[in-house]
């Protein structure tokens, strides 16, 4: 979840097919639907049963379910089998993607002025290497950091001092441009390795992890702000080692499930609600919270909708999507959206995205579709989807918080194509504030998920209360969007009145 993703290519569409752009007026909320049968049927036990199976699959496959490796293929086999048994028509959409993984943990040793080992992490798509040399910071690092994220370290060629003739290591601070852009600039300036360090504000000071988006030939590692600031001192030399595997033509897949056409009402057959979650983990671990929790939840919803025969009552078709290669940069959902014809894309009514629903130190985050928290609003209708979730939590006397609608999960390609979207998130590497702890419980000053993108993201790394609350909300929203006789727009149609779509200017996580 919340990958450090490369920018997503714009989707070309004719204006007549576009869903309305970011809303300037409030979209209507679909009329209420009795969703109690589904929310009661979708249980924590049902979700956890699927999660246990995903853990078993990871155990059989070197502790990982990453796309491009056997654990992901076996996960897709499991999901496809369960969906077929529930009566869905299943398509396994293959695609090629650039695969990367760490073969040995990176090492970083400060050699002078005093030798010490520094905690570090191999950035995705880093090259393999063993480099010892002076550590040379860009000329615009901010130590101490600014009050708000604003570092531009490494974003311009002029940020780098000329590299010496002997091997040298560039030290670059997080901020503004992508990790990949910073590393490419360092290599172009003649540096033989790169150390990226966190920016330093609260929540942006821990060990830095992420992806470069595209392969690079030199070693690139991440460190914490504290360690980066120490390495920025004069006279520091260091040794960096990495050992990685990269394959630009690895195959993976999305699993897409639809109801058979004979079960669908014809009236609104061109208003498909896509309910998605990414199925892959990072290579470092089994990914049971990230994002087994989302995948298991929508699989449970799909099964229970079929068992309750709710699929025969749908006003709009539902499509369940289990994305591959999300951890490599939303590549599965991006491939899916790009593969659709204009006609097929015009039939996507809305997208729901569920990426991490069981974080141990959780908060009930709802994607901020209306932009009221200060970020970008989504395409028209996204505000109504946000209200479906917040109204549901309100009806249960449960608080919720908006989270940035910035395109950093698999809804990103949908909103870029002008399709309204929304979803839930229980928190990743960010730190819970005292205010959040007062409302939601848990530990202030600690990550929402201390095992985010780590080997310990296993079956023990779950909060079952979060799974229950967010799982019920996911089931509720799925039922409302598919069963309500009124839609997201005043006339109940697919196309809103606010005009053409406007692709959001997203800030990929590797920027931050």
Short mmCIF file of C-alpha atoms in Angstrom, two decimals:
data_model
loop_
_atom_site.label_atom_id
_atom_site.label_comp_id
_atom_site.label_asym_id
_atom_site.label_seq_id
_atom_site.Cartn_x
_atom_site.Cartn_y
_atom_site.Cartn_z
CA UNK A 1 0.00 0.00 0.00
CA UNK A 2 0.94 3.59 -0.56
CA UNK A 3 3.71 2.69 -2.88
CA UNK A 4 6.34 4.95 -3.94
CA UNK A 5 5.05 4.98 -7.46
CA UNK A 6 6.17 6.33 -10.78
CA UNK A 7 3.89 8.90 -12.36
CA UNK A 8 0.91 7.42 -14.16
CA UNK A 9 0.55 8.02 -17.85
CA UNK A 10 -2.49 10.08 -18.76
CA UNK A 11 -5.38 8.15 -20.22
CA UNK A 12 -6.58 9.51 -23.56
CA UNK A 13 -10.36 9.78 -23.76
CA UNK A 14 -12.81 11.69 -25.89
CA UNK A 15 -14.65 14.45 -24.08
CA UNK A 16 -18.01 12.79 -24.60
CA UNK A 17 -16.93 9.82 -22.49
CA UNK A 18 -15.61 11.69 -19.52
CA UNK A 19 -17.15 11.57 -16.10
CA UNK A 20 -17.35 15.02 -14.58
CA UNK A 21 -14.14 16.48 -13.22
CA UNK A 22 -13.35 17.57 -9.67
CA UNK A 23 -16.60 18.71 -8.18
CA UNK A 24 -17.39 22.37 -7.81
CA UNK A 25 -20.89 21.64 -6.45
CA UNK A 26 -22.01 19.02 -3.99
CA UNK A 27 -23.03 15.74 -5.62
CA UNK A 28 -26.20 14.07 -4.33
CA UNK A 29 -25.83 11.07 -2.07
CA UNK A 30 -27.57 7.94 -3.38
CA UNK A 31 -30.81 7.20 -1.55
CA UNK A 32 -30.41 4.89 1.45
CA UNK A 33 -30.39 1.14 0.97
CA UNK A 34 -30.89 -1.49 3.67
CA UNK A 35 -27.43 -3.03 3.76
CA UNK A 36 -27.81 -4.84 7.07
CA UNK A 37 -28.02 -8.35 5.59
CA UNK A 38 -24.69 -7.90 3.85
CA UNK A 39 -22.89 -6.18 6.72
CA UNK A 40 -24.03 -8.96 9.07
CA UNK A 41 -22.95 -11.65 6.63
CA UNK A 42 -19.49 -10.13 6.09
CA UNK A 43 -17.71 -11.23 9.25
CA UNK A 44 -14.24 -10.93 10.72
CA UNK A 45 -14.07 -14.72 10.82
CA UNK A 46 -14.76 -14.88 7.09
CA UNK A 47 -12.13 -12.25 6.33
CA UNK A 48 -9.53 -13.86 8.59
CA UNK A 49 -10.15 -17.27 7.04
CA UNK A 50 -8.97 -15.86 3.72
CA UNK A 51 -6.05 -14.11 5.42
CA UNK A 52 -4.92 -17.37 7.01
CA UNK A 53 -4.84 -18.95 3.57
CA UNK A 54 -2.78 -16.06 2.21
CA UNK A 55 -0.35 -16.60 5.10
CA UNK A 56 -0.10 -20.30 4.26
CA UNK A 57 0.64 -19.37 0.65
CA UNK A 58 3.39 -16.97 1.76
CA UNK A 59 4.86 -19.63 4.04
CA UNK A 60 5.16 -21.98 1.07
CA UNK A 61 6.85 -19.30 -1.04
CA UNK A 62 9.79 -17.85 0.88
CA UNK A 63 7.57 -15.63 3.00
CA UNK A 64 6.30 -13.39 0.22
CA UNK A 65 3.38 -12.93 -2.18
CA UNK A 66 5.02 -10.28 -4.38
CA UNK A 67 3.99 -9.94 -8.01
CA UNK A 68 6.32 -11.78 -10.33
CA UNK A 69 6.97 -14.52 -7.76
CA UNK A 70 5.16 -17.85 -7.18
CA UNK A 71 3.45 -16.61 -4.02
CA UNK A 72 1.45 -14.05 -5.97
CA UNK A 73 0.47 -16.56 -8.63
CA UNK A 74 -0.74 -18.94 -5.92
CA UNK A 75 -2.66 -16.10 -4.27
CA UNK A 76 -4.34 -15.38 -7.61
CA UNK A 77 -5.16 -19.08 -7.98
CA UNK A 78 -6.86 -19.05 -4.57
CA UNK A 79 -8.88 -15.90 -5.22
CA UNK A 80 -9.94 -17.03 -8.70
CA UNK A 81 -11.10 -20.41 -7.37
CA UNK A 82 -13.17 -18.82 -4.59
CA UNK A 83 -14.80 -16.36 -7.00
CA UNK A 84 -15.69 -19.06 -9.51
CA UNK A 85 -17.21 -21.14 -6.72
CA UNK A 86 -19.32 -18.10 -5.79
CA UNK A 87 -20.69 -17.90 -9.33
CA UNK A 88 -18.59 -15.14 -10.85
CA UNK A 89 -17.05 -15.10 -14.29
CA UNK A 90 -13.32 -14.70 -13.72
CA UNK A 91 -10.70 -13.22 -16.03
CA UNK A 92 -6.99 -13.38 -15.28
CA UNK A 93 -5.50 -10.36 -17.03
CA UNK A 94 -1.79 -10.93 -17.67
CA UNK A 95 0.69 -8.12 -18.17
CA UNK A 96 4.44 -7.51 -18.17
CA UNK A 97 6.10 -5.27 -15.59
CA UNK A 98 9.58 -4.35 -14.35
CA UNK A 99 10.29 -6.65 -11.41
CA UNK A 100 12.79 -5.90 -8.65
CA UNK A 101 13.73 -7.39 -5.32
CA UNK A 102 16.51 -7.34 -2.78
CA UNK A 103 18.60 -10.54 -2.73
CA UNK A 104 20.68 -9.55 0.29
CA UNK A 105 20.06 -6.78 2.84
CA UNK A 106 21.84 -3.54 2.06
CA UNK A 107 24.68 -2.45 4.35
CA UNK A 108 25.90 1.04 5.15
CA UNK A 109 29.05 1.55 7.20
CA UNK A 110 30.37 4.94 8.16
CA UNK A 111 34.13 4.50 7.83
CA UNK A 112 35.41 7.91 8.99
CA UNK A 113 35.70 9.88 11.18
CA UNK A 114 34.46 7.04 13.43
CA UNK A 115 33.36 3.64 12.19
CA UNK A 116 29.73 2.69 12.83
CA UNK A 117 26.98 0.65 11.21
CA UNK A 118 24.01 2.64 9.94
CA UNK A 119 20.52 1.16 9.57
CA UNK A 120 19.59 1.25 5.90
CA UNK A 121 17.20 -0.09 3.27
CA UNK A 122 17.61 -0.93 -0.40
CA UNK A 123 15.38 1.27 -2.54
CA UNK A 124 13.31 -0.68 -5.07
CA UNK A 125 15.00 -0.78 -8.50
CA UNK A 126 18.40 -0.01 -6.99
CA UNK A 127 21.38 -1.47 -8.79
CA UNK A 128 23.86 -3.92 -7.26
CA UNK A 129 27.18 -2.60 -6.03
CA UNK A 130 29.86 -2.15 -3.38
CA UNK A 131 31.06 1.46 -3.14
CA UNK A 132 33.41 3.10 -0.63
CA UNK A 133 34.09 6.82 -0.80
CA UNK A 134 33.38 10.29 0.52
CA UNK A 135 29.78 11.19 1.33
CA UNK A 136 28.93 14.46 -0.43
CA UNK A 137 25.62 16.15 0.40
CA UNK A 138 23.75 18.19 -2.17
CA UNK A 139 24.18 21.91 -1.69
CA UNK A 140 20.55 22.43 -0.63
CA UNK A 141 19.96 19.94 2.18
CA UNK A 142 17.98 21.47 5.05
CA UNK A 143 19.48 20.62 8.46
CA UNK A 144 17.59 21.25 10.66
CA UNK A 145 14.53 20.64 8.48
CA UNK A 146 11.93 23.27 7.65
CA UNK A 147 8.70 23.24 9.65
CA UNK A 148 6.81 21.94 6.60
CA UNK A 149 8.05 19.56 3.85
CA UNK A 150 9.87 21.73 1.32
CA UNK A 151 13.30 20.26 0.60
CA UNK A 152 14.29 20.27 -3.08
CA UNK A 153 17.54 18.38 -2.51
CA UNK A 154 18.73 16.61 -5.65
CA UNK A 155 15.91 17.79 -7.89
CA UNK A 156 18.22 19.88 -10.11
CA UNK A 157 21.57 19.06 -11.71
CA UNK A 158 22.97 22.21 -10.07
CA UNK A 159 22.30 20.73 -6.61
CA UNK A 160 25.34 18.44 -6.94
CA UNK A 161 28.96 19.36 -6.44
CA UNK A 162 31.22 17.91 -9.16
CA UNK A 163 31.93 14.29 -8.36
CA UNK A 164 35.59 13.54 -7.58
CA UNK A 165 37.65 11.20 -9.74
CA UNK A 166 37.56 8.46 -7.12
CA UNK A 167 34.27 6.70 -6.15
CA UNK A 168 31.89 8.97 -4.25
CA UNK A 169 28.47 8.73 -2.62
CA UNK A 170 25.76 11.39 -3.03
CA UNK A 171 23.69 12.23 0.05
CA UNK A 172 20.21 13.52 -0.86
CA UNK A 173 17.29 14.63 1.32
CA UNK A 174 13.71 13.56 0.68
CA UNK A 175 11.28 16.10 -0.78
CA UNK A 176 9.56 17.73 -3.79
CA UNK A 177 10.67 15.48 -6.68
CA UNK A 178 10.70 11.70 -6.92
CA UNK A 179 13.33 9.44 -5.44
CA UNK A 180 14.01 8.21 -8.97
CA UNK A 181 14.63 11.73 -10.29
CA UNK A 182 17.06 12.41 -7.46
CA UNK A 183 18.99 9.18 -8.09
CA UNK A 184 19.14 9.75 -11.85
CA UNK A 185 20.48 13.26 -11.28
CA UNK A 186 23.15 11.90 -8.94
CA UNK A 187 24.25 9.26 -11.45
CA UNK A 188 24.37 11.87 -14.21
CA UNK A 189 26.60 14.01 -11.98
CA UNK A 190 29.07 11.14 -11.76
CA UNK A 191 28.28 9.66 -8.35
CA UNK A 192 28.73 5.93 -7.79
CA UNK A 193 26.08 5.40 -5.08
CA UNK A 194 23.25 7.34 -3.45
CA UNK A 195 22.05 7.65 0.14
CA UNK A 196 18.54 9.13 0.41
CA UNK A 197 17.61 10.38 3.88
CA UNK A 198 14.23 11.33 5.32
CA UNK A 199 13.27 15.00 5.49
CA UNK A 200 13.00 15.36 9.26
CA UNK A 201 9.51 16.58 10.16
CA UNK A 202 7.38 14.47 12.55
CA UNK A 203 6.23 11.41 10.61
CA UNK A 204 8.99 12.00 8.04
CA UNK A 205 12.00 11.14 10.15
CA UNK A 206 12.05 7.33 10.25
CA UNK A 207 14.08 4.94 8.08
CA UNK A 208 13.31 5.88 4.50
CA UNK A 209 11.97 3.15 2.22
CA UNK A 210 10.53 3.37 -1.26
CA UNK A 211 10.96 2.84 -4.97
CA UNK A 212 12.87 4.59 -7.73
CA UNK A 213 10.14 3.69 -10.21
CA UNK A 214 12.63 2.55 -12.86
CA UNK A 215 15.88 0.57 -12.66
CA UNK A 216 19.16 2.41 -12.07
CA UNK A 217 22.65 0.91 -12.30
CA UNK A 218 24.13 2.28 -9.06
CA UNK A 219 23.34 1.33 -5.44
CA UNK A 220 20.62 3.50 -3.88
CA UNK A 221 19.70 3.13 -0.20
CA UNK A 222 17.54 4.95 2.33
CA UNK A 223 18.29 6.07 5.91
CA UNK A 224 16.52 8.01 8.66
CA UNK A 225 16.75 11.78 9.03
CA UNK A 226 18.96 11.45 12.10
CA UNK A 227 21.44 9.21 10.32
CA UNK A 228 21.35 11.33 7.18
CA UNK A 229 22.09 14.49 9.15
CA UNK A 230 25.06 12.78 10.79
CA UNK A 231 26.39 11.61 7.41
CA UNK A 232 26.17 15.18 6.11
CA UNK A 233 29.02 16.29 8.39
CA UNK A 234 32.37 17.21 6.86
CA UNK A 235 34.93 14.47 6.37
CA UNK A 236 32.56 11.49 6.36
CA UNK A 237 33.39 8.49 4.22
CA UNK A 238 31.21 5.41 3.98
CA UNK A 239 30.75 2.04 2.36
CA UNK A 240 27.45 1.06 0.70
CA UNK A 241 26.62 -2.46 -0.50
CA UNK A 242 23.52 -3.74 -2.29
CA UNK A 243 22.59 -6.96 -4.06
CA UNK A 244 19.40 -6.89 -6.12
CA UNK A 245 17.56 -8.68 -8.91
CA UNK A 246 15.81 -6.78 -11.70
CA UNK A 247 13.81 -8.20 -14.61
CA UNK A 248 12.19 -5.70 -16.96
CA UNK A 249 9.91 -8.32 -18.52
CA UNK A 250 8.39 -10.25 -15.61
CA UNK A 251 4.78 -11.42 -15.98
CA UNK A 252 2.05 -10.92 -13.41
CA UNK A 253 -1.74 -10.54 -13.46
CA UNK A 254 -4.94 -8.93 -12.27
CA UNK A 255 -7.88 -11.10 -11.26
CA UNK A 256 -11.17 -9.60 -12.48
CA UNK A 257 -14.56 -11.06 -11.50
CA UNK A 258 -17.96 -10.18 -13.02
CA UNK A 259 -21.43 -11.55 -12.59
CA UNK A 260 -22.67 -13.61 -15.55
CA UNK A 261 -24.58 -11.36 -17.95
CA UNK A 262 -27.82 -13.30 -17.45
CA UNK A 263 -27.91 -12.16 -13.81
CA UNK A 264 -27.75 -8.46 -14.64
CA UNK A 265 -30.53 -5.97 -15.06
CA UNK A 266 -30.32 -4.36 -18.47
CA UNK A 267 -31.41 -0.88 -17.39
CA UNK A 268 -28.09 0.17 -15.90
CA UNK A 269 -25.76 -2.46 -17.35
CA UNK A 270 -23.46 0.33 -18.50
CA UNK A 271 -22.85 1.56 -14.93
CA UNK A 272 -20.27 -0.85 -13.52
CA UNK A 273 -19.02 -0.37 -9.96
CA UNK A 274 -15.42 -1.63 -9.71
CA UNK A 275 -14.52 -2.75 -6.17
CA UNK A 276 -10.78 -3.23 -5.94
CA UNK A 277 -7.84 -4.11 -3.70
CA UNK A 278 -4.28 -5.05 -4.51
CA UNK A 279 -3.39 -8.69 -4.01
CA UNK A 280 0.41 -8.45 -4.09
CA UNK A 281 2.74 -7.95 -1.15
CA UNK A 282 6.18 -6.41 -1.12
CA UNK A 283 9.02 -8.87 -1.63
CA UNK A 284 10.13 -8.40 1.98
CA UNK A 285 7.09 -10.04 3.58
CA UNK A 286 3.74 -11.82 3.31
CA UNK A 287 1.67 -8.62 3.17
CA UNK A 288 -1.18 -9.79 5.38
CA UNK A 289 -2.31 -6.28 6.36
CA UNK A 290 -0.84 -4.67 3.22
CA UNK A 291 -2.86 -5.71 1.43
CA UNK A 292 -4.20 -9.10 2.31
CA UNK A 293 -6.68 -7.26 4.52
CA UNK A 294 -8.25 -5.39 1.60
CA UNK A 295 -8.19 -8.39 -0.72
CA UNK A 296 -9.70 -10.73 1.87
CA UNK A 297 -12.41 -8.20 2.67
CA UNK A 298 -13.61 -7.72 -0.90
CA UNK A 299 -13.41 -11.48 -1.48
CA UNK A 300 -15.67 -11.99 1.55
CA UNK A 301 -18.04 -9.30 0.25
CA UNK A 302 -18.18 -10.99 -3.16
CA UNK A 303 -18.93 -14.38 -1.61
CA UNK A 304 -21.63 -13.05 0.71
CA UNK A 305 -23.34 -11.01 -2.00
CA UNK A 306 -23.66 -14.23 -3.97
CA UNK A 307 -24.72 -16.38 -1.00
CA UNK A 308 -27.44 -13.89 -0.04
CA UNK A 309 -28.57 -13.68 -3.67
CA UNK A 310 -28.14 -9.92 -3.50
CA UNK A 311 -26.56 -10.04 -6.93
CA UNK A 312 -30.06 -10.56 -8.37
CA UNK A 313 -31.19 -7.26 -6.87
CA UNK A 314 -28.44 -5.04 -8.22
CA UNK A 315 -29.32 -1.82 -9.97
CA UNK A 316 -25.74 -1.70 -11.30
CA UNK A 317 -23.23 -4.45 -12.06
CA UNK A 318 -20.44 -5.05 -9.57
CA UNK A 319 -16.93 -6.01 -10.66
CA UNK A 320 -14.37 -7.23 -8.13
CA UNK A 321 -10.74 -6.55 -9.04
CA UNK A 322 -7.62 -7.93 -7.36
CA UNK A 323 -4.72 -5.88 -8.68
CA UNK A 324 -1.21 -7.12 -9.34
CA UNK A 325 2.06 -5.15 -9.14
CA UNK A 326 0.55 -2.38 -7.02
CA UNK A 327 3.69 -2.35 -4.91
CA UNK A 328 5.70 -1.66 -8.07
CA UNK A 329 3.69 1.51 -8.72
CA UNK A 330 -0.04 0.83 -9.25
CA UNK A 331 0.88 -1.07 -12.39
CA UNK A 332 -2.03 -3.53 -12.32
CA UNK A 333 -4.78 -0.94 -12.00
CA UNK A 334 -2.97 1.32 -14.44
CA UNK A 335 -2.78 -1.51 -16.97
CA UNK A 336 -6.46 -2.30 -16.50
CA UNK A 337 -7.63 1.27 -17.06
CA UNK A 338 -5.29 1.76 -20.03
CA UNK A 339 -6.49 -1.50 -21.62
CA UNK A 340 -10.14 -0.38 -21.76
CA UNK A 341 -11.61 1.05 -24.93
CA UNK A 342 -13.31 4.43 -24.71
CA UNK A 343 -16.66 2.65 -24.74
CA UNK A 344 -15.67 0.23 -21.96
CA UNK A 345 -14.16 3.02 -19.88
CA UNK A 346 -17.33 5.07 -20.19
CA UNK A 347 -19.22 2.21 -18.52
CA UNK A 348 -17.19 2.39 -15.28
CA UNK A 349 -19.54 4.18 -12.90
CA UNK A 350 -17.33 4.35 -9.82
CA UNK A 351 -14.34 2.75 -8.15
CA UNK A 352 -14.05 1.68 -4.52
CA UNK A 353 -10.54 1.01 -3.24
CA UNK A 354 -9.59 -0.85 -0.07
CA UNK A 355 -5.87 -0.82 0.71
CA UNK A 356 -5.06 -1.77 4.33
CA UNK A 357 -8.06 -2.29 6.60
CA UNK A 358 -6.55 -4.04 9.61
CA UNK A 359 -3.67 -1.88 10.86
CA UNK A 360 -2.81 -2.70 14.50
CA UNK A 361 -2.75 0.97 15.62
CA UNK A 362 -5.55 1.98 13.28
CA UNK A 363 -7.57 5.06 12.45
CA UNK A 364 -10.75 5.00 10.36
CA UNK A 365 -9.46 7.03 7.41
CA UNK A 366 -11.81 7.88 4.51
CA UNK A 367 -10.49 9.17 1.19
CA UNK A 368 -11.19 12.89 1.03
CA UNK A 369 -13.23 12.93 -2.18
CA UNK A 370 -14.50 16.49 -1.71
CA UNK A 371 -11.11 17.99 -0.88
CA UNK A 372 -12.48 19.58 2.28
CA UNK A 373 -9.34 18.70 4.26
CA UNK A 374 -7.23 20.88 1.99
CA UNK A 375 -6.12 18.55 -0.78
CA UNK A 376 -7.43 17.95 -4.28
CA UNK A 377 -11.06 16.93 -4.75
CA UNK A 378 -11.78 13.90 -6.87
CA UNK A 379 -13.93 13.72 -10.00
CA UNK A 380 -17.58 14.67 -9.45
CA UNK A 381 -19.31 11.99 -7.41
CA UNK A 382 -16.23 11.30 -5.28
CA UNK A 383 -17.64 13.63 -2.63
CA UNK A 384 -20.84 11.57 -2.49
CA UNK A 385 -18.81 8.36 -2.12
CA UNK A 386 -16.94 9.93 0.79
CA UNK A 387 -20.28 10.76 2.44
CA UNK A 388 -21.49 7.18 2.04
CA UNK A 389 -18.63 6.14 4.31
CA UNK A 390 -18.77 9.04 6.76
CA UNK A 391 -22.55 8.80 7.09
CA UNK A 392 -22.25 5.08 7.76
CA UNK A 393 -19.64 5.57 10.47
CA UNK A 394 -21.74 8.39 11.92
CA UNK A 395 -24.78 6.11 12.08
CA UNK A 396 -22.69 3.69 14.16
CA UNK A 397 -21.39 6.49 16.40
CA UNK A 398 -17.88 5.92 15.09
CA UNK A 399 -15.49 8.75 14.26
CA UNK A 400 -13.62 8.92 10.97
CA UNK A 401 -10.89 11.10 9.51
CA UNK A 402 -10.26 12.31 5.94
CA UNK A 403 -7.05 11.16 4.23
CA UNK A 404 -5.48 12.77 1.19
CA UNK A 405 -7.08 11.82 -2.12
CA UNK A 406 -3.74 12.04 -3.91
CA UNK A 407 -3.76 9.04 -6.23
CA UNK A 408 -1.26 6.99 -4.24
CA UNK A 409 -3.24 3.75 -4.33
CA UNK A 410 -5.12 1.83 -7.01
CA UNK A 411 -7.91 4.39 -7.31
CA UNK A 412 -5.29 6.71 -8.86
CA UNK A 413 -5.68 5.56 -12.48
CA UNK A 414 -9.47 5.77 -12.13
CA UNK A 415 -9.58 9.35 -10.89
CA UNK A 416 -7.02 10.32 -13.51
CA UNK A 417 -9.48 9.00 -16.09
CA UNK A 418 -12.25 11.11 -14.52
CA UNK A 419 -14.04 8.27 -12.73
CA UNK A 420 -15.42 9.01 -9.24
CA UNK A 421 -13.79 6.96 -6.53
CA UNK A 422 -13.45 6.51 -2.80
CA UNK A 423 -12.41 4.07 -0.16
CA UNK A 424 -10.94 3.35 3.24
CA UNK A 425 -7.49 3.16 4.78
CA UNK A 426 -6.46 2.11 8.30
CA UNK A 427 -2.97 3.67 8.28
CA UNK A 428 0.52 2.63 7.22
CA UNK A 429 3.93 4.01 8.26
CA UNK A 430 2.56 7.33 9.51
CA UNK A 431 2.57 8.07 13.24
CA UNK A 432 -0.63 8.28 15.29
CA UNK A 433 -1.14 11.69 16.87
CA UNK A 434 -2.21 12.23 20.48
CA UNK A 435 -5.51 13.60 19.15
CA UNK A 436 -6.10 10.44 17.12
CA UNK A 437 -5.19 8.23 20.09
CA UNK A 438 -7.74 10.08 22.21
CA UNK A 439 -10.48 9.28 19.69
CA UNK A 440 -9.49 5.85 18.36
CA UNK A 441 -7.41 4.42 21.17
CA UNK A 442 -4.06 2.84 20.51
CA UNK A 443 -0.63 4.34 21.03
CA UNK A 444 0.21 7.96 20.23
CA UNK A 445 3.65 8.48 18.75
CA UNK A 446 3.70 5.01 17.23
CA UNK A 447 3.13 3.98 13.59
CA UNK A 448 -0.32 2.89 12.52
CA UNK A 449 1.39 -0.27 11.27
CA UNK A 450 4.89 -0.86 12.64
CA UNK A 451 5.26 -3.83 10.26
CA UNK A 452 4.42 -1.87 7.11
CA UNK A 453 6.40 -3.31 4.18
CA UNK A 454 8.29 -5.65 6.52
CA UNK A 455 8.61 -9.39 7.11
CA UNK A 456 6.53 -9.07 10.29
CA UNK A 457 3.40 -8.10 8.30
CA UNK A 458 2.02 -11.55 8.99
CA UNK A 459 -1.20 -13.02 10.36
CA UNK A 460 -0.41 -11.61 13.82
CA UNK A 461 -0.19 -8.07 12.42
CA UNK A 462 -3.93 -7.35 12.44
CA UNK A 463 -6.47 -5.50 14.52
CA UNK A 464 -9.71 -7.46 14.30
CA UNK A 465 -11.77 -4.49 15.50
CA UNK A 466 -10.47 -2.50 12.53
CA UNK A 467 -11.33 -5.38 10.21
CA UNK A 468 -14.87 -5.49 11.59
CA UNK A 469 -15.55 -1.76 11.45
CA UNK A 470 -13.89 -1.04 8.12
CA UNK A 471 -15.05 -4.34 6.62
CA UNK A 472 -18.67 -3.51 7.41
CA UNK A 473 -18.24 -0.02 5.96
CA UNK A 474 -16.74 -1.50 2.78
CA UNK A 475 -19.69 -3.89 2.45
CA UNK A 476 -22.16 -1.06 3.08
CA UNK A 477 -20.65 1.21 0.41
CA UNK A 478 -20.53 -1.63 -2.12
CA UNK A 479 -24.22 -2.35 -1.52
CA UNK A 480 -25.26 1.31 -1.67
CA UNK A 481 -23.50 1.99 -4.97
CA UNK A 482 -24.76 -1.18 -6.61
CA UNK A 483 -28.29 -1.33 -5.18
CA UNK A 484 -29.48 2.26 -4.82
CA UNK A 485 -31.97 3.34 -7.48
CA UNK A 486 -30.52 6.82 -7.47
CA UNK A 487 -26.95 7.49 -8.45
CA UNK A 488 -24.12 9.91 -7.83
CA UNK A 489 -25.52 12.60 -10.13
CA UNK A 490 -28.80 14.57 -10.06
CA UNK A 491 -30.40 12.63 -12.91
CA UNK A 492 -29.10 9.26 -11.68
CA UNK A 493 -26.92 8.98 -14.76
CA UNK A 494 -23.29 8.17 -15.27
CA UNK A 495 -22.27 11.61 -16.50
CA UNK A 496 -22.38 14.61 -14.19
CA UNK A 497 -23.03 18.20 -15.10
CA UNK A 498 -19.75 19.78 -13.96
CA UNK A 499 -18.01 19.48 -17.31
CA UNK A 500 -14.98 17.66 -18.57
CA UNK A 501 -12.69 15.55 -16.49
CA UNK A 502 -9.58 17.11 -15.07
CA UNK A 503 -6.77 14.71 -14.30
CA UNK A 504 -5.51 15.30 -10.80
CA UNK A 505 -1.94 16.44 -10.32
CA UNK A 506 -0.85 13.61 -8.09
CA UNK A 507 2.08 13.62 -5.71
CA UNK A 508 3.46 10.09 -5.79
CA UNK A 509 4.71 8.80 -2.47
CA UNK A 510 8.24 8.54 -3.77
CA UNK A 511 8.11 12.34 -3.96
CA UNK A 512 7.28 12.77 -0.32
#
